[in-house]
Coordinates of C-alpha atoms in Angstrom, one line a residue:
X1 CA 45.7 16.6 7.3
X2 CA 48.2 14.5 6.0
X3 CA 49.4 13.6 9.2
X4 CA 46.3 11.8 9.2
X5 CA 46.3 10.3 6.4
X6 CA 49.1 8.6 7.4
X7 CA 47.8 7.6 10.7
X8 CA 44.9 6.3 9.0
X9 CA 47.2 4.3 6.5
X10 CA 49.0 2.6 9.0
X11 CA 45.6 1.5 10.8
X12 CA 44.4 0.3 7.5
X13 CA 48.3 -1.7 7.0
X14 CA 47.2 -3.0 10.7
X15 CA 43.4 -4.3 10.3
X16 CA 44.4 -5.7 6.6
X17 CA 46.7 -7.9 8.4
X18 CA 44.4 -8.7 10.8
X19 CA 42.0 -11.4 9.0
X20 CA 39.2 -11.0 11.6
X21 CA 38.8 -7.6 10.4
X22 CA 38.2 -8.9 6.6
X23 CA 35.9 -11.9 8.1
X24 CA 33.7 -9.4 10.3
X25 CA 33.5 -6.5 7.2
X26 CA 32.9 -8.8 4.2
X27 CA 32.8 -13.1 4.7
X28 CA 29.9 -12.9 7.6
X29 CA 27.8 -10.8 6.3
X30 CA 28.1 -11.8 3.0
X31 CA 27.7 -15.6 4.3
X32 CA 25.0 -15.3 6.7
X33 CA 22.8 -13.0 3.6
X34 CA 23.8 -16.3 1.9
X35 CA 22.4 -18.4 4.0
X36 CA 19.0 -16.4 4.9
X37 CA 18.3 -16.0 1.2
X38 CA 19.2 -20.2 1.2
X39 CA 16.8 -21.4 3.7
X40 CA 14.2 -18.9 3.4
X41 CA 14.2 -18.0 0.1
X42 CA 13.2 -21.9 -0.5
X43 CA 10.2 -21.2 1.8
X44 CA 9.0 -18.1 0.1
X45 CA 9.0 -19.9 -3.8
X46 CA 7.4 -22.8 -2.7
X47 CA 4.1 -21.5 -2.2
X48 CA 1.0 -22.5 -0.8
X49 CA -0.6 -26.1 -2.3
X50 CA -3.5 -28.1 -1.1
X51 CA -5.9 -31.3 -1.8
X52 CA -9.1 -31.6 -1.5
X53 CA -12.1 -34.3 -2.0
X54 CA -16.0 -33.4 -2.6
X55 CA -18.2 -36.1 -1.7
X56 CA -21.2 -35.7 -3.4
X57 CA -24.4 -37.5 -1.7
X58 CA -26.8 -35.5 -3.7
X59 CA -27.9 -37.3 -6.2
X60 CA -29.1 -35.5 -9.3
X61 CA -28.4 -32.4 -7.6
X62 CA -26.1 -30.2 -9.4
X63 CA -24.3 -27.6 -6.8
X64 CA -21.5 -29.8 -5.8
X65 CA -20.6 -30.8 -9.2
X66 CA -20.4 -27.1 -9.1
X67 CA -18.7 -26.3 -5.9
X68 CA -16.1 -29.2 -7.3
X69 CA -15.8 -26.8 -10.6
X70 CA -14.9 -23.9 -8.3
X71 CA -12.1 -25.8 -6.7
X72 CA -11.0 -27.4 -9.6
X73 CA -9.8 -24.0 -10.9
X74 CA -8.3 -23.0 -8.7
X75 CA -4.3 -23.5 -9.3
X76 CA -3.5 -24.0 -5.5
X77 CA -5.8 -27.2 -5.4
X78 CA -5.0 -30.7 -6.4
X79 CA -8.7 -32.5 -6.3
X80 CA -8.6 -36.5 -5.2
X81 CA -11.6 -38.4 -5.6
X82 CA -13.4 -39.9 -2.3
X83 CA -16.8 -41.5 -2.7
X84 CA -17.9 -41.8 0.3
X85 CA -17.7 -39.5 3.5
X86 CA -15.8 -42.8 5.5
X87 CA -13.4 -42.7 2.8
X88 CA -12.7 -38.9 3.0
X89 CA -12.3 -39.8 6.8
X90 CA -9.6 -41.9 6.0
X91 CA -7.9 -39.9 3.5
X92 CA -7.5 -37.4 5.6
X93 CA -6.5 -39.1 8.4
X94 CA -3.9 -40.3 6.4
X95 CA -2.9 -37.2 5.3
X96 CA -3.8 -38.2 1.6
X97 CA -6.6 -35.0 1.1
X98 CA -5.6 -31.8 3.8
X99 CA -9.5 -31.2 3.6
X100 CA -13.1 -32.9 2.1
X101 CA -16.1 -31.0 1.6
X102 CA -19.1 -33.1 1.7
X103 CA -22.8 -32.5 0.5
X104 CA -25.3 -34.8 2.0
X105 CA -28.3 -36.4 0.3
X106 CA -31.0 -33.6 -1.6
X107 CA -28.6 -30.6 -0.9
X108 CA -29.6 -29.2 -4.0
X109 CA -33.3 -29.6 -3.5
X110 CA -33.5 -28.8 -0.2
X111 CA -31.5 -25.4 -1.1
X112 CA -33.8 -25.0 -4.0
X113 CA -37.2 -25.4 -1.8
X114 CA -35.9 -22.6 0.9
X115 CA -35.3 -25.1 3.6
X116 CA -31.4 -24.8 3.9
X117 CA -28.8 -27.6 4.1
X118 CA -25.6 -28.5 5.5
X119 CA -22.1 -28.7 4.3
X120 CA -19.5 -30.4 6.7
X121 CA -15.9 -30.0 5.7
X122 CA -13.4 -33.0 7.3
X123 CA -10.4 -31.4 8.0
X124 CA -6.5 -33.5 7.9
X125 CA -5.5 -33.1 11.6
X126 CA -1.9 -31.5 10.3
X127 CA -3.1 -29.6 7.5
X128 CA -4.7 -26.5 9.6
X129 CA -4.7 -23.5 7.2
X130 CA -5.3 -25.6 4.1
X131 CA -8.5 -26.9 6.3
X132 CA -9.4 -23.2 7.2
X133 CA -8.3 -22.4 3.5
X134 CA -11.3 -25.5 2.7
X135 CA -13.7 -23.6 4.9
X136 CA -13.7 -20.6 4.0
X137 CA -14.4 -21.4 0.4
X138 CA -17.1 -23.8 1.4
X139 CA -18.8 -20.6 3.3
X140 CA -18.5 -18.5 0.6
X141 CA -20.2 -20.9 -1.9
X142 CA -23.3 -21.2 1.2
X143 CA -23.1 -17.5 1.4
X144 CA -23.5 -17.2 -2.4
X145 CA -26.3 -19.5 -2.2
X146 CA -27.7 -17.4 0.6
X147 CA -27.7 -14.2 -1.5
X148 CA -29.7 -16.6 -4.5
X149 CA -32.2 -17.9 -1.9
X150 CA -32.7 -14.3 -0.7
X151 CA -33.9 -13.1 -4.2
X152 CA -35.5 -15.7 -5.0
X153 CA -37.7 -15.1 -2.0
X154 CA -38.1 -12.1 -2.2
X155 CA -40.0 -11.5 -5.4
X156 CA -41.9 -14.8 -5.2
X157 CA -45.5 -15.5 -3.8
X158 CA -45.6 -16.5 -0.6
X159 CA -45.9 -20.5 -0.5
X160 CA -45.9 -20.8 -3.6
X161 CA -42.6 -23.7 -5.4
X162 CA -39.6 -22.2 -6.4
X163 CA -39.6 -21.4 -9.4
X164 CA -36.5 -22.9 -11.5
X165 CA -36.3 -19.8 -13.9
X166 CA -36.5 -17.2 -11.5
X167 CA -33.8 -19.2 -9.3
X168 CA -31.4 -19.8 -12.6
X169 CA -31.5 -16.4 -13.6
X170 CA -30.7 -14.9 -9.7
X171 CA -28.3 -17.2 -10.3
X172 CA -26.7 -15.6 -13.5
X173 CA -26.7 -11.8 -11.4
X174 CA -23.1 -10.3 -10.8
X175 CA -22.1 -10.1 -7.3
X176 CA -22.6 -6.2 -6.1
X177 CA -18.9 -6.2 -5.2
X178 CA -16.2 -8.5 -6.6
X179 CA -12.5 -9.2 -4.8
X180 CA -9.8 -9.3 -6.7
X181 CA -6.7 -10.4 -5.1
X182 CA -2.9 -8.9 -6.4
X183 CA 0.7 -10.4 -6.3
X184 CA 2.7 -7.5 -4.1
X185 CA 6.1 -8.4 -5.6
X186 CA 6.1 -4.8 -7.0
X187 CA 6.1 -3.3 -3.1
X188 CA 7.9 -6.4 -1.7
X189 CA 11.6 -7.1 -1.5
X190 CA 12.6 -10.1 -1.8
X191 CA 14.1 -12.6 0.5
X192 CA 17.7 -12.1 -0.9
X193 CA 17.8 -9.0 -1.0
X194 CA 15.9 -7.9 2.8
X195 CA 19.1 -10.5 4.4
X196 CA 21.9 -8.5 2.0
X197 CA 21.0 -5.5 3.5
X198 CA 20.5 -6.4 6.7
X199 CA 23.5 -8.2 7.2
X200 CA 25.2 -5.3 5.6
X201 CA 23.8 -3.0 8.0
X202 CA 24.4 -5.3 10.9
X203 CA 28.0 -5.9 10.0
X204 CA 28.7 -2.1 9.2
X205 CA 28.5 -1.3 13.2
X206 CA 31.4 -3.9 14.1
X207 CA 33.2 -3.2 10.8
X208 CA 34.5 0.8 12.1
X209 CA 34.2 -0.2 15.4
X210 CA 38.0 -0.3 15.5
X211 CA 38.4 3.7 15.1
X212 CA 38.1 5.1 18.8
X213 CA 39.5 1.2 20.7
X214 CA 42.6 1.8 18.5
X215 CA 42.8 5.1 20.8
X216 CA 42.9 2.8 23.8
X217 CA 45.2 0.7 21.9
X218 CA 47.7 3.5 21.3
X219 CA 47.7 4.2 24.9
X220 CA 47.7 0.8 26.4
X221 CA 50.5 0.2 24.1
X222 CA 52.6 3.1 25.1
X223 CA 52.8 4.5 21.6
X224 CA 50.0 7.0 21.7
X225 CA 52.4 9.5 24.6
X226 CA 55.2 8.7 21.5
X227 CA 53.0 10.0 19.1
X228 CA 51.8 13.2 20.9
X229 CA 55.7 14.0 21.6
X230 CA 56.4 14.3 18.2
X231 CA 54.3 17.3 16.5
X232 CA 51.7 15.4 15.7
X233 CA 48.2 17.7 17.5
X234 CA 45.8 15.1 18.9
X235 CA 43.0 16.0 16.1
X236 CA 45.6 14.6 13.5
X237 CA 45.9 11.5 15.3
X238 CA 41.8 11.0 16.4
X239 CA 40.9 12.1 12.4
X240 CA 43.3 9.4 11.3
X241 CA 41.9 7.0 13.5
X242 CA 38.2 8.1 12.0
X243 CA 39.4 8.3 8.3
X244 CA 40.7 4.6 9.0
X245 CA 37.2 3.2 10.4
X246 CA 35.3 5.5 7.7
X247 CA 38.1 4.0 4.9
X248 CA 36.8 0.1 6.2
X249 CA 32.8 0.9 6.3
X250 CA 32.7 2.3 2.8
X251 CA 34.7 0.3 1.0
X252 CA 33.4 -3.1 3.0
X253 CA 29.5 -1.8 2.2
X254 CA 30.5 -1.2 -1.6
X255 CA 31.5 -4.5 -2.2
X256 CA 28.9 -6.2 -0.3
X257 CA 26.5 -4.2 -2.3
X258 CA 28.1 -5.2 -5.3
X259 CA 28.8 -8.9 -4.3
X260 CA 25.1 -9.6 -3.1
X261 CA 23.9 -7.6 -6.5
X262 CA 26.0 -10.1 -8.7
X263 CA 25.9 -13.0 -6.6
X264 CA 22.1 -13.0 -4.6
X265 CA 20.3 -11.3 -7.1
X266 CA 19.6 -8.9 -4.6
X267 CA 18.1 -5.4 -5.8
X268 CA 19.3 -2.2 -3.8
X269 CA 17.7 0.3 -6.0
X270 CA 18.5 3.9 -7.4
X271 CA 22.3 3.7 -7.2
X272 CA 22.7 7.1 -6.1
X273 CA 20.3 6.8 -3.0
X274 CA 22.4 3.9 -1.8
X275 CA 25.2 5.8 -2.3
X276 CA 23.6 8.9 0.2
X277 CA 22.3 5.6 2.4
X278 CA 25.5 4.0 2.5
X279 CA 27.7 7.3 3.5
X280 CA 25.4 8.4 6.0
X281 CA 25.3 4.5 7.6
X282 CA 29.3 4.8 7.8
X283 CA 29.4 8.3 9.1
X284 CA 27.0 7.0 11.6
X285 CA 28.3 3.9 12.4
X286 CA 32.0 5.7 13.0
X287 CA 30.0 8.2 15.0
X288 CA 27.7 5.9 17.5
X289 CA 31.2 3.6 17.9
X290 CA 33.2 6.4 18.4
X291 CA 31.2 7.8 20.8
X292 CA 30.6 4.2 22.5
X293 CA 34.2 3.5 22.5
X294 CA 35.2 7.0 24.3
X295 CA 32.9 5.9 27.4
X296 CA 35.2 3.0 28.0
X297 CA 38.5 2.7 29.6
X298 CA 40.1 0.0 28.0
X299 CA 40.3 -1.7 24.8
X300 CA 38.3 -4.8 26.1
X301 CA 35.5 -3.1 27.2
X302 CA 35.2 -0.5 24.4
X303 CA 34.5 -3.5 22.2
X304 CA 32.2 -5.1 24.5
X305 CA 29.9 -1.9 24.4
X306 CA 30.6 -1.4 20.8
X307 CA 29.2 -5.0 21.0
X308 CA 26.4 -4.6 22.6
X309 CA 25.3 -1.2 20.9
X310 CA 25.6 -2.9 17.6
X311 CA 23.7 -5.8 18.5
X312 CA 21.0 -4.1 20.4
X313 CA 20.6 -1.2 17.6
X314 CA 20.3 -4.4 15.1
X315 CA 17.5 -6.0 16.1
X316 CA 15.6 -3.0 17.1
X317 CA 16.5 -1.9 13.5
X318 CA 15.1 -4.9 12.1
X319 CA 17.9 -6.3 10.2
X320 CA 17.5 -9.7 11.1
X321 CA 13.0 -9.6 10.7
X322 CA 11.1 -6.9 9.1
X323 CA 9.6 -4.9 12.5
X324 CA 7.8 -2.0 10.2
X325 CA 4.2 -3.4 11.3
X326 CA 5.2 -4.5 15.1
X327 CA 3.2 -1.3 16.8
X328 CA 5.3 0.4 19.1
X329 CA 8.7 -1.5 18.2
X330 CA 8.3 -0.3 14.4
X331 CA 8.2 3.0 15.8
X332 CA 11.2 3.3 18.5
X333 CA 13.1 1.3 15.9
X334 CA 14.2 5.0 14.7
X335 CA 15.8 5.7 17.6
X336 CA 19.0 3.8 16.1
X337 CA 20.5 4.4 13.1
X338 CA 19.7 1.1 12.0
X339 CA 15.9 1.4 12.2
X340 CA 16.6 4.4 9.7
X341 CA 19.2 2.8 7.5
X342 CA 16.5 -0.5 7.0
X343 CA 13.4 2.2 6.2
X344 CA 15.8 4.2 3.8
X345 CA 17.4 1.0 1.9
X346 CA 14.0 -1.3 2.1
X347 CA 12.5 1.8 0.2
X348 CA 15.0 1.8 -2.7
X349 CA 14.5 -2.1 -2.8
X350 CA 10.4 -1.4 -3.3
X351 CA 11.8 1.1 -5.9
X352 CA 11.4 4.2 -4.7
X353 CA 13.5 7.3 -5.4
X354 CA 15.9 9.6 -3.7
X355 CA 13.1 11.4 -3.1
X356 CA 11.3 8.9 -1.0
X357 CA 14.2 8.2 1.2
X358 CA 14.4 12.0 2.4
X359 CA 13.7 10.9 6.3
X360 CA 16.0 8.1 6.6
X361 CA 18.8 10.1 5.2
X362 CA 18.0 13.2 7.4
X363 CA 18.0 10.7 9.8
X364 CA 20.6 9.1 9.8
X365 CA 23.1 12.0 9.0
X366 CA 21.4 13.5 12.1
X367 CA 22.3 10.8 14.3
X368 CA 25.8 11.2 13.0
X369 CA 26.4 14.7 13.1
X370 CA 25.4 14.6 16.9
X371 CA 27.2 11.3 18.2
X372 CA 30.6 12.5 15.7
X373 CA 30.4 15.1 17.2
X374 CA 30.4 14.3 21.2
X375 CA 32.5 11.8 20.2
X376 CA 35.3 13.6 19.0
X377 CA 35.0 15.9 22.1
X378 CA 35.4 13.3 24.1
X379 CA 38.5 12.0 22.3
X380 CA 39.9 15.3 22.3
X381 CA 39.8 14.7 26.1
X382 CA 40.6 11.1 25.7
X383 CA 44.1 11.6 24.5
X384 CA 44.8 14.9 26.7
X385 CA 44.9 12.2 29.3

C-alpha cells in the first residue's frame, strides 16, 4: 500500500505542475457556473411585466371600470390610458401598451338584458404572451359574467327585465372553486446553484480522467517495464494511479462546493448527503474513466473516449438543462452516473434529506462498483502486457 501511495504522490507532483489539470478540475467549472448563474440568473429575477389599456365605449356602464380594477391590482400590470380604440391601435403598434382590452358601446346593458356582448383585445405584434396573458383574463372576466347571467336566468320569469337586485347579489356569490397560485422557490433550485452543480458534475469526469491514460503514459514512456522490474506488483502501481485520480476528484469537488457556496450563493444542501453524493461521483468517475481508458491503446485515444463518455454522459445527465420532465430522456438519463449524481444533488438543493437521496446514491456507487471493478481487471491485464 505504500508503494502506492507513493505512486500516487508522484502523479499528484506531475498533474500539480501541469496547469491544465488545475484549469479543467477547478477554473472551468467554477467559471462557466459563473457565467450561467450571470446571464441567466438575470433572466430568472427579472420577471414577467406587462401594459395594458381599457378602452371604455360604454357609457354609464360600470363593468369595465371594473375589469380596469381587476388589472389595476394586479402587480405584473402597468395600466396606460387610451381613449379611443384607434389610439390603442397605435399604442400598440408602437409597442407603448403589449395589449388593450376594449368594451364597445352598452356592454354593460346589453350583458345586463341577456343579450351578450363582445370584448376585443388588440394585441402588440412582439408582445405575444403578455397578449395571451391579456386574453385570458379578459375570458375569465366574460366567463364570470357568464356564470352571473346564468343565475340570474335561471330563477327569473321568463321575459320578464332583469332584475338589478337579483343580478347585484349573483354578483356578490363566491366562486364554487377559487385558484390560488404559489411561488415554488421552496421545491426550486435556483439558477446558481443548478449551474454549480452541474459544472461540478461535468468537470468531475475529465478531472480523474488522468488515472488509467497515465498507464499508457508509463508505457509509452518506457518507465512502466522500469517500474515492474523493481518489486513493485502491478496492483501497487494501478492503485496508485486510482488513489491519484480519486486524490484530484475529491479534493477538486470540495472546493468547488465550497467556492460556489461562498461565492454563487449556491445551496447544496445537508452536508453529509453531499459528502455520500460527492464520494460516490468520484469513485464513479475514476471507475467509468478507468474503465474507458483501459479500452484504448494509447494515451491519445484514451482521452478522446474519456472525452467523449464525459461529454455524452453530461448532457444525458442534464448538467447543462434540467431533463427530469423530457419523457423518455429523463428516464435513460440514469443510465450514466451523471443522470444519478443531478437527481441525488438537485434533491439536497430542494432540501431534502439523506434519506431522500437513497436511489441516486445506490446508484451511483453501483455504477462504480461494477465499472472499478472491470476496470481494474482490465488493467491488471493492461500492464501484464
Amino acid at each position: 500500500m505504500g508503494v502506492a501511495w507513493t505512486i500516487a504522490a508522484k502523479d499528484l507532483r506531475r498533474r500539480l505542475r501541469d496547469r491544465t489539470a488545475v484549469l479543467v478540475a477547478l477554473v472551468l467549472p467554477f467559471g462557466l457556473a459563473y457565467i450561467f448563474s450571470l446571464t441567466l440568473g438575470d433572466v430568472e429575477s427579472q420577471g414577467f411585466e406587462a401594459t395594458y389599456a381599457v378602452v371604455d365605449r360604454d357609457t354609464g356602464g360600470h363593468l369595465p371600470s371594473e375589469f380596469e380594477g381587476l388589472l389595476e391590482r394586479l402587480d405584473f400590470v402597468t395600466m396606460r390610458e387610451a381613449a379611443t380604440e384607434e389610439a390603442a391601435e397605435t399604442l400598440a403598434d408602437d409597442g407603448t401598451i403589449d395589449a388593450a382590452v376594449v368594451f364597445p358601446s352598452g356592454f354593460t346593458r346589453q350583458v345586463q338584458a341577456g343579450q351578450g356582448g363582445s370584448i376585443t383585445v388588440i394585441s402588440a405584434p412582439d408582445a405575444q404572451i403578455a397578449s395571451l396573458v391579456a386574453e385570458s383574463l379578459a375570458t375569465s372576466f366574460a366567463s364570470n359574467l357568464d356564470a352571473v347571467g346564468l343565475s340570474v336566468a335561471v330563477v327569473a320569469e321568463p321575459g320578464s327585465p332583469p332584475d338589478d337586485a337579483l343580478v347585484e347579489r349573483a354578483q356578490t356569490v363566491a366562486p364554487a372553486a377559487e385558484i390560488r397560485t404559489a411561488d415554488a422557490d421552496d421545491r426550486s433550485a435556483s439558477q446558481s446553484s443548478f449551474f454549480a452543480i452541474g459544472m461540478a458534475v461535468f468537470f468531475l469526469f475529465f478531472a480523474v480522467e488522468f488515472g488509467v491514460r497515465g498507464l499508457l503514459e508509463e508505457r509509452e514512456g518506457g518507465t512502466l517495464s522500469r517500474l515492474l522490474v523493481a518489486p513493485i506488483s502491478p496492483s501497487s502501481v494501478i492503485g496508485g494511479k486510482a488513489l491519484a485520480s480519486f486524490a484530484v476528484g475529491l479534493v477538486s469537488t470540495t472546493l468547488l462546493v465550497a467556492a460556489t457556496t461562498w461565492l454563487l450563493d449556491a445551496r447544496w444542501g445537508d452536508p453529509l448527503g453531499v459528502a455520500m453524493l460527492v464520494l460516490g461521483g468520484v469513485l464513479a468517475a475514476v471507475g467509468v474513466t478507468a474503465l474507458v481508458a483501459t479500452l484504448a491503446t494509447t494515451t491519445a485515444q484514451a482521452g478522446a473516449y474519456v472525452s467523449i463518455v464525459a461529454v455524452v454522459g453530461g448532457l444525458l445527465g442534464g448538467t447543462f438543462f434540467p431533463i427530469s420532465q423530457a419523457g423518455v430522456l429523463g428516464t435513460i438519463r440514469f443510465l450514466s452516473p451523471q443522470g444519478w449524481l443531478m437527481e441525488g444533488f438537485q434533491e439536497l438543493a430542494y432540501g431534502g434529506t439523506v434519506a431522500d437521496i437513497t436511489r441516486p446514491l445506490l446508484g451511483v456507487f453501483a455504477i462504480a462498483a461494477a465499472t472499478g471493478s472491470i476496470a481494474w481487471v482490465r488493467s491488471q491485464r493492461m500492464v501484464a502486457r
